[in-house]
mmCIF file of C-alpha atoms and ligand atoms in Angstrom:
data_model
loop_
_atom_site.group_PDB
_atom_site.id
_atom_site.type_symbol
_atom_site.label_atom_id
_atom_site.label_comp_id
_atom_site.label_asym_id
_atom_site.label_seq_id
_atom_site.Cartn_x
_atom_site.Cartn_y
_atom_site.Cartn_z
ATOM 1 C CA MET Z 13 -1.486 1.301 -26.198
ATOM 2 C CA ASP Z 14 -2.819 -1.594 -24.141
ATOM 3 C CA LYS Z 15 -6.281 -2.007 -22.856
ATOM 4 C CA ARG Z 16 -5.514 -4.920 -20.541
ATOM 5 C CA ALA Z 17 -6.011 -4.194 -16.789
ATOM 6 C CA ILE Z 18 -3.574 -3.324 -14.175
ATOM 7 C CA GLY Z 19 -3.481 -6.155 -11.482
ATOM 8 C CA VAL Z 20 -3.298 -4.884 -7.835
ATOM 9 C CA PHE Z 21 -3.017 -7.217 -4.765
ATOM 10 C CA ASP Z 22 -2.904 -6.547 -1.109
ATOM 11 C CA SER Z 23 -3.470 -8.802 2.049
ATOM 12 C CA GLY Z 24 -7.006 -7.421 2.421
ATOM 13 C CA LEU Z 25 -9.117 -4.359 1.659
ATOM 14 C CA GLY Z 26 -6.506 -1.673 2.736
ATOM 15 C CA GLY Z 27 -4.960 -1.852 -0.764
ATOM 16 C CA LEU Z 28 -8.094 -0.169 -2.062
ATOM 17 C CA SER Z 29 -6.428 3.040 -0.728
ATOM 18 C CA VAL Z 30 -3.891 2.392 -3.345
ATOM 19 C CA VAL Z 31 -6.544 1.566 -6.043
ATOM 20 C CA LYS Z 32 -8.081 4.960 -5.139
ATOM 21 C CA GLU Z 33 -4.880 6.809 -6.039
ATOM 22 C CA ILE Z 34 -4.391 4.749 -9.307
ATOM 23 C CA ARG Z 35 -7.915 5.526 -10.229
ATOM 24 C CA LYS Z 36 -7.352 9.191 -9.603
ATOM 25 C CA ILE Z 37 -4.229 9.408 -11.568
ATOM 26 C CA LEU Z 38 -5.080 6.851 -14.345
ATOM 27 C CA PRO Z 39 -8.779 7.232 -14.817
ATOM 28 C CA ASN Z 40 -8.939 5.336 -18.090
ATOM 29 C CA GLU Z 41 -7.099 2.245 -16.846
ATOM 30 C CA SER Z 42 -8.949 -1.042 -15.981
ATOM 31 C CA ILE Z 43 -8.097 -2.541 -12.750
ATOM 32 C CA ILE Z 44 -8.383 -6.107 -11.238
ATOM 33 C CA TYR Z 45 -7.937 -6.005 -7.528
ATOM 34 C CA LEU Z 46 -7.298 -9.041 -5.202
ATOM 35 C CA GLY Z 47 -7.588 -8.722 -1.454
ATOM 36 C CA ASP Z 48 -6.430 -11.867 0.290
ATOM 37 C CA THR Z 49 -9.029 -11.142 3.052
ATOM 38 C CA ALA Z 50 -9.008 -14.911 4.219
ATOM 39 C CA ARG Z 51 -5.455 -14.585 5.285
ATOM 40 C CA ILE Z 52 -5.041 -10.941 6.452
ATOM 41 C CA PRO Z 53 -2.908 -9.699 8.371
ATOM 42 C CA TYR Z 54 0.300 -10.208 6.601
ATOM 43 C CA GLY Z 55 2.037 -7.744 8.787
ATOM 44 C CA THR Z 56 2.387 -10.219 11.830
ATOM 45 C CA ARG Z 57 3.641 -13.123 9.600
ATOM 46 C CA SER Z 58 6.997 -14.533 8.649
ATOM 47 C CA LYS Z 59 8.807 -13.686 5.446
ATOM 48 C CA GLU Z 60 8.273 -17.296 4.159
ATOM 49 C CA THR Z 61 4.571 -17.138 4.643
ATOM 50 C CA VAL Z 62 4.033 -13.629 3.224
ATOM 51 C CA THR Z 63 6.189 -14.741 0.252
ATOM 52 C CA ARG Z 64 3.977 -17.847 -0.249
ATOM 53 C CA PHE Z 65 0.718 -15.877 -0.024
ATOM 54 C CA SER Z 66 2.047 -13.105 -2.194
ATOM 55 C CA LEU Z 67 2.996 -15.567 -4.876
ATOM 56 C CA GLU Z 68 -0.361 -17.089 -4.926
ATOM 57 C CA ASP Z 69 -1.957 -13.660 -5.100
ATOM 58 C CA ALA Z 70 0.355 -12.635 -8.206
ATOM 59 C CA LYS Z 71 -0.513 -15.927 -9.920
ATOM 60 C CA PHE Z 72 -4.147 -15.377 -9.583
ATOM 61 C CA LEU Z 73 -3.757 -11.921 -11.172
ATOM 62 C CA LEU Z 74 -1.467 -13.413 -13.983
ATOM 63 C CA LYS Z 75 -4.447 -15.720 -14.870
ATOM 64 C CA GLU Z 76 -6.562 -12.593 -15.335
ATOM 65 C CA SER Z 77 -4.159 -11.528 -18.048
ATOM 66 C CA VAL Z 78 -3.178 -8.196 -16.471
ATOM 67 C CA LYS Z 79 -0.576 -6.271 -18.282
ATOM 68 C CA CYS Z 80 1.393 -5.167 -15.146
ATOM 69 C CA MET Z 81 1.020 -5.723 -11.423
ATOM 70 C CA VAL Z 82 1.086 -3.457 -8.226
ATOM 71 C CA VAL Z 83 1.908 -4.901 -4.822
ATOM 72 C CA ALA Z 84 -0.085 -2.551 -2.895
ATOM 73 C CA CYS Z 85 0.693 -4.038 0.440
ATOM 74 C CA ASN Z 86 3.649 -2.658 2.098
ATOM 75 C CA THR Z 87 4.413 -5.818 4.008
ATOM 76 C CA ALA Z 88 4.333 -7.910 0.795
ATOM 77 C CA SER Z 89 6.439 -5.261 -0.833
ATOM 78 C CA ALA Z 90 8.933 -5.553 1.833
ATOM 79 C CA LEU Z 91 9.090 -9.233 2.410
ATOM 80 C CA SER Z 92 8.319 -10.798 -0.793
ATOM 81 C CA PHE Z 93 9.121 -8.503 -3.675
ATOM 82 C CA ASP Z 94 12.541 -10.138 -4.347
ATOM 83 C CA SER Z 95 10.989 -13.444 -4.928
ATOM 84 C CA LEU Z 96 8.030 -12.040 -6.945
ATOM 85 C CA VAL Z 97 10.365 -10.394 -9.479
ATOM 86 C CA LYS Z 98 12.005 -13.631 -10.161
ATOM 87 C CA ILE Z 99 8.861 -15.474 -11.026
ATOM 88 C CA ILE Z 100 6.392 -12.979 -12.230
ATOM 89 C CA LYS Z 101 7.510 -12.074 -15.933
ATOM 90 C CA ILE Z 102 5.480 -8.939 -16.349
ATOM 91 C CA PRO Z 103 6.285 -5.596 -15.064
ATOM 92 C CA ILE Z 104 5.677 -5.452 -11.324
ATOM 93 C CA PHE Z 105 5.827 -2.520 -8.893
ATOM 94 C CA GLU Z 106 6.113 -2.335 -5.139
ATOM 95 C CA VAL Z 107 5.384 0.632 -2.830
ATOM 96 C CA ILE Z 108 8.669 0.941 -1.006
ATOM 97 C CA THR Z 109 10.852 2.464 -3.862
ATOM 98 C CA PRO Z 110 8.586 5.247 -5.019
ATOM 99 C CA ALA Z 111 7.743 6.319 -1.423
ATOM 100 C CA SER Z 112 11.481 6.300 -0.365
ATOM 101 C CA LYS Z 113 12.472 8.362 -3.479
ATOM 102 C CA LYS Z 114 9.746 10.928 -2.628
ATOM 103 C CA ALA Z 115 10.749 11.036 0.967
ATOM 104 C CA VAL Z 116 14.499 11.683 0.080
ATOM 105 C CA THR Z 117 13.465 14.269 -2.380
ATOM 106 C CA ILE Z 118 11.423 16.308 0.130
ATOM 107 C CA THR Z 119 13.378 16.043 3.312
ATOM 108 C CA LYS Z 120 15.241 19.247 4.023
ATOM 109 C CA VAL Z 121 16.770 18.256 7.321
ATOM 110 C CA LYS Z 122 17.666 14.703 5.957
ATOM 111 C CA ARG Z 123 15.614 13.069 8.779
ATOM 112 C CA VAL Z 124 12.847 10.709 7.625
ATOM 113 C CA GLY Z 125 10.398 8.673 9.766
ATOM 114 C CA VAL Z 126 8.754 5.377 8.679
ATOM 115 C CA ILE Z 127 5.851 3.757 10.287
ATOM 116 C CA GLY Z 128 4.411 0.227 9.257
ATOM 117 C CA THR Z 129 3.571 -3.165 10.407
ATOM 118 C CA ARG Z 130 5.969 -5.207 12.352
ATOM 119 C CA GLY Z 131 6.890 -7.148 9.270
ATOM 120 C CA THR Z 132 7.563 -4.029 7.228
ATOM 121 C CA ILE Z 133 9.599 -2.390 10.025
ATOM 122 C CA THR Z 134 11.651 -5.509 11.057
ATOM 123 C CA SER Z 135 12.502 -6.042 7.314
ATOM 124 C CA ARG Z 136 14.207 -2.568 7.253
ATOM 125 C CA ALA Z 137 13.238 -2.559 3.694
ATOM 126 C CA TYR Z 138 12.316 1.240 3.714
ATOM 127 C CA GLU Z 139 15.452 2.060 5.632
ATOM 128 C CA LYS Z 140 17.697 0.205 2.981
ATOM 129 C CA LYS Z 141 15.901 1.882 0.123
ATOM 130 C CA ILE Z 142 16.294 5.355 1.579
ATOM 131 C CA LYS Z 143 19.999 4.784 2.334
ATOM 132 C CA GLU Z 144 20.345 3.579 -1.221
ATOM 133 C CA GLU Z 145 18.920 6.983 -2.492
ATOM 134 C CA ASP Z 146 20.943 9.047 -0.092
ATOM 135 C CA ARG Z 147 23.222 7.473 2.683
ATOM 136 C CA ASN Z 148 23.166 10.821 4.622
ATOM 137 C CA VAL Z 149 19.429 10.637 5.379
ATOM 138 C CA LYS Z 150 18.856 9.387 8.934
ATOM 139 C CA VAL Z 151 15.861 6.947 9.280
ATOM 140 C CA PHE Z 152 13.574 6.503 12.299
ATOM 141 C CA SER Z 153 11.181 3.649 11.992
ATOM 142 C CA GLN Z 154 8.298 2.557 14.199
ATOM 143 C CA ALA Z 155 6.050 -0.479 14.017
ATOM 144 C CA CYS Z 156 2.476 0.433 14.899
ATOM 145 C CA PRO Z 157 0.716 -2.920 15.085
ATOM 146 C CA LEU Z 158 -2.462 -1.664 16.711
ATOM 147 C CA LEU Z 159 -3.429 0.694 13.999
ATOM 148 C CA VAL Z 160 -4.514 -1.751 11.425
ATOM 149 C CA PRO Z 161 -7.151 -3.446 13.599
ATOM 150 C CA LEU Z 162 -8.218 0.013 14.907
ATOM 151 C CA ILE Z 163 -8.819 1.321 11.465
ATOM 152 C CA GLU Z 164 -10.487 -1.896 10.121
ATOM 153 C CA GLU Z 165 -12.929 -1.759 13.143
ATOM 154 C CA ASN Z 166 -13.546 1.884 12.253
ATOM 155 C CA GLU Z 167 -12.643 2.669 15.879
ATOM 156 C CA MET Z 168 -11.499 6.232 14.944
ATOM 157 C CA SER Z 169 -12.832 8.344 17.786
ATOM 158 C CA PRO Z 170 -10.344 11.251 18.259
ATOM 159 C CA LYS Z 171 -9.787 10.290 21.749
ATOM 160 C CA LEU Z 172 -8.809 6.726 21.083
ATOM 161 C CA LEU Z 173 -6.832 7.602 18.007
ATOM 162 C CA THR Z 174 -4.723 10.222 19.938
ATOM 163 C CA VAL Z 175 -3.924 7.744 22.678
ATOM 164 C CA VAL Z 176 -2.646 5.102 20.192
ATOM 165 C CA ILE Z 177 -0.931 7.757 17.906
ATOM 166 C CA GLN Z 178 0.806 9.175 21.017
ATOM 167 C CA LYS Z 179 1.989 5.794 22.066
ATOM 168 C CA TYR Z 180 3.549 5.055 18.616
ATOM 169 C CA LEU Z 181 4.715 8.392 17.514
ATOM 170 C CA SER Z 182 5.860 10.294 20.693
ATOM 171 C CA GLY Z 183 9.409 8.731 20.290
ATOM 172 C CA ILE Z 184 9.582 9.767 16.534
ATOM 173 C CA LYS Z 185 8.244 13.193 17.220
ATOM 174 C CA LYS Z 186 11.257 13.900 19.326
ATOM 175 C CA LYS Z 187 13.596 13.061 16.503
ATOM 176 C CA LYS Z 188 12.960 16.325 14.675
ATOM 177 C CA LEU Z 189 12.218 14.839 11.308
ATOM 178 C CA ASP Z 190 10.393 16.723 8.619
ATOM 179 C CA THR Z 191 9.055 13.730 6.538
ATOM 180 C CA LEU Z 192 7.078 10.631 7.617
ATOM 181 C CA ILE Z 193 6.375 7.667 5.243
ATOM 182 C CA LEU Z 194 2.866 6.249 5.994
ATOM 183 C CA GLY Z 195 4.226 2.786 5.267
ATOM 184 C CA CYS Z 196 1.085 0.667 5.431
ATOM 185 C CA THR Z 197 -2.101 0.697 3.279
ATOM 186 C CA HIS Z 198 -4.271 1.728 6.208
ATOM 187 C CA TYR Z 199 -2.571 4.777 7.467
ATOM 188 C CA PRO Z 200 -3.646 7.325 4.782
ATOM 189 C CA ILE Z 201 -7.073 6.985 6.316
ATOM 190 C CA ILE Z 202 -5.915 8.627 9.577
ATOM 191 C CA LYS Z 203 -3.369 10.991 8.035
ATOM 192 C CA ASN Z 204 -5.148 14.067 9.512
ATOM 193 C CA ALA Z 205 -4.882 12.753 13.086
ATOM 194 C CA ILE Z 206 -1.127 11.894 12.441
ATOM 195 C CA SER Z 207 -0.522 15.383 11.022
ATOM 196 C CA LYS Z 208 -2.258 16.843 13.905
ATOM 197 C CA PHE Z 209 -0.083 15.113 16.316
ATOM 198 C CA LEU Z 210 3.287 15.723 14.476
ATOM 199 C CA GLY Z 211 2.567 19.383 13.307
ATOM 200 C CA LYS Z 212 2.282 20.790 9.935
ATOM 201 C CA ASP Z 213 5.932 20.941 9.441
ATOM 202 C CA VAL Z 214 6.210 17.186 8.947
ATOM 203 C CA ALA Z 215 5.292 16.206 5.342
ATOM 204 C CA LEU Z 216 3.471 12.835 5.070
ATOM 205 C CA VAL Z 217 4.382 10.558 2.183
ATOM 206 C CA ASN Z 218 1.537 8.105 0.923
ATOM 207 C CA PRO Z 219 3.155 5.209 -0.760
ATOM 208 C CA GLY Z 220 -0.116 4.649 -2.774
ATOM 209 C CA GLU Z 221 0.231 8.057 -4.249
ATOM 210 C CA GLU Z 222 3.789 7.640 -5.243
ATOM 211 C CA VAL Z 223 3.373 4.171 -6.822
ATOM 212 C CA ALA Z 224 0.486 5.512 -8.800
ATOM 213 C CA VAL Z 225 2.692 8.233 -10.236
ATOM 214 C CA ALA Z 226 5.510 5.772 -10.962
ATOM 215 C CA LEU Z 227 3.053 3.528 -12.767
ATOM 216 C CA LYS Z 228 1.735 6.260 -14.916
ATOM 217 C CA ASP Z 229 5.245 7.437 -15.953
ATOM 218 C CA PHE Z 230 5.907 3.733 -16.810
ATOM 219 C CA LEU Z 231 2.720 3.076 -18.820
ATOM 220 C CA ILE Z 232 3.217 6.276 -20.840
ATOM 221 C CA LYS Z 233 7.002 5.773 -21.451
ATOM 222 C CA LYS Z 234 6.373 2.186 -22.628
ATOM 223 C CA GLY Z 235 3.298 3.049 -24.561
ATOM 224 C CA LEU Z 236 1.284 0.537 -22.408
ATOM 225 C CA ASP Z 237 -1.440 3.014 -21.368
ATOM 226 C CA SER Z 238 -5.016 2.286 -22.102
ATOM 227 C CA PRO Z 239 -6.807 4.097 -25.013
ATOM 228 C CA LYS Z 240 -8.866 7.047 -23.706
ATOM 229 C CA ASN Z 241 -12.166 6.338 -25.449
ATOM 230 C CA LEU Z 242 -12.734 2.809 -23.642
ATOM 231 C CA HIS Z 243 -14.713 2.328 -20.516
ATOM 232 C CA PRO Z 244 -12.459 1.195 -17.954
ATOM 233 C CA VAL Z 245 -13.458 -2.179 -16.211
ATOM 234 C CA ARG Z 246 -12.878 -2.490 -12.509
ATOM 235 C CA LYS Z 247 -13.149 -5.909 -10.779
ATOM 236 C CA TYR Z 248 -12.692 -6.605 -7.018
ATOM 237 C CA TYR Z 249 -11.810 -9.967 -5.922
ATOM 238 C CA VAL Z 250 -11.561 -11.254 -2.366
ATOM 239 C CA THR Z 251 -10.487 -14.473 -0.786
ATOM 240 C CA ASP Z 252 -13.192 -14.279 1.853
ATOM 241 C CA LEU Z 253 -16.365 -12.256 1.913
ATOM 242 C CA THR Z 254 -18.437 -10.955 4.828
ATOM 243 C CA ASP Z 255 -21.149 -8.317 5.089
ATOM 244 C CA ARG Z 256 -18.718 -5.791 6.735
ATOM 245 C CA PHE Z 257 -16.578 -5.606 3.612
ATOM 246 C CA VAL Z 258 -18.816 -3.177 1.734
ATOM 247 C CA CYS Z 259 -18.373 -0.629 4.563
ATOM 248 C CA VAL Z 260 -14.626 -1.325 5.095
ATOM 249 C CA SER Z 261 -14.026 -0.942 1.462
ATOM 250 C CA LYS Z 262 -15.912 2.349 1.243
ATOM 251 C CA MET Z 263 -13.576 3.769 3.859
ATOM 252 C CA PHE Z 264 -10.417 2.845 1.625
ATOM 253 C CA LEU Z 265 -11.890 3.487 -1.731
ATOM 254 C CA GLU Z 266 -14.537 6.090 -1.063
ATOM 255 C CA ASP Z 267 -16.744 4.280 -3.329
ATOM 256 C CA ASN Z 268 -19.509 1.890 -2.820
ATOM 257 C CA LEU Z 269 -18.634 -1.638 -3.830
ATOM 258 C CA ASP Z 270 -22.056 -3.201 -2.773
ATOM 259 C CA GLY Z 271 -22.560 -6.142 -5.049
ATOM 260 C CA LYS Z 272 -19.317 -5.616 -6.844
ATOM 261 C CA ILE Z 273 -16.965 -7.840 -4.726
ATOM 262 C CA THR Z 274 -16.543 -11.415 -5.860
ATOM 263 C CA LYS Z 275 -15.194 -14.165 -3.634
ATOM 264 C CA VAL Z 276 -12.557 -16.399 -5.229
ATOM 265 C CA GLU Z 277 -10.447 -19.437 -4.401
ATOM 266 C CA ILE Z 278 -6.723 -18.725 -5.181
ATOM 267 C CA ASN Z 279 -4.987 -21.912 -3.878
HETATM 268 N N1 DGL S 481 -1.663 -4.178 3.779
HETATM 269 C C1 DGL S 481 -0.751 -4.300 4.962
HETATM 270 C C2 DGL S 481 0.342 -3.326 4.610
HETATM 271 O O1 DGL S 481 0.251 -2.452 3.974
HETATM 272 C C3 DGL S 481 -1.430 -3.909 6.276
HETATM 273 C C4 DGL S 481 -2.427 -5.152 6.678
HETATM 274 C C5 DGL S 481 -1.693 -6.355 7.040
HETATM 275 O O2 DGL S 481 -0.873 -6.650 8.046
HETATM 276 O O3 DGL S 481 -1.817 -7.303 6.178
HETATM 277 O O4 DGL S 481 1.392 -3.604 5.246
#
């Protein structure tokens, strides 16, 4: 048993949607979260920049003595994980692998869609991972750059959402897929609207949920899970803090972090 915390980092507050899943499935675990809110978005940046930022995020969490780490950000998982594993000498998880495995398991027609930031989609990380699992699965990818700002601004009136979802998902809808990976921390928030547009026959995969399951399996297998009788500690750090963050974090975590978010310098 290991009572040290799990470290989770993301480009901003969207990664709290992953923390939500980890808290659900691993309620006894302490969690230390870092959101690089001063430098969000990662989704529009180059591999070099995302890798540099991710390494700084990971090193900050290492100093907090976490027992393992989760890269909640899909873009960071896609662009920087290869570099992170070489440097970070504790178990580290990304979201691409567990989500791809899940999609391959559930697709019956072997046609899977992936949506994400421009960085995630152009890296083709999901496509490569899915093909590694089953090369007969056809992958249809679509970058949806307007969705992150829309969700962050809480601009989720059904009318506006429908227009944007239509813009991005009309092409994918024609591909007759039965599984779609929500390859961005923000998309689970609008999963009902996406589902409504694609129809109930398309299963949605939430990478946050899948990484939480993989993490639980790993901790139990290695005997690294936290003792049950301890009160879990949760710490939330950001690299920039504004008044809006409390409301944005509530949207992703479904919990009130008023007074619980701390600003830190990481570089
Ligand atoms: N967290 C990012 C992701 O999951 C979305 C926000 C960003 O572009 O940084 O890809």
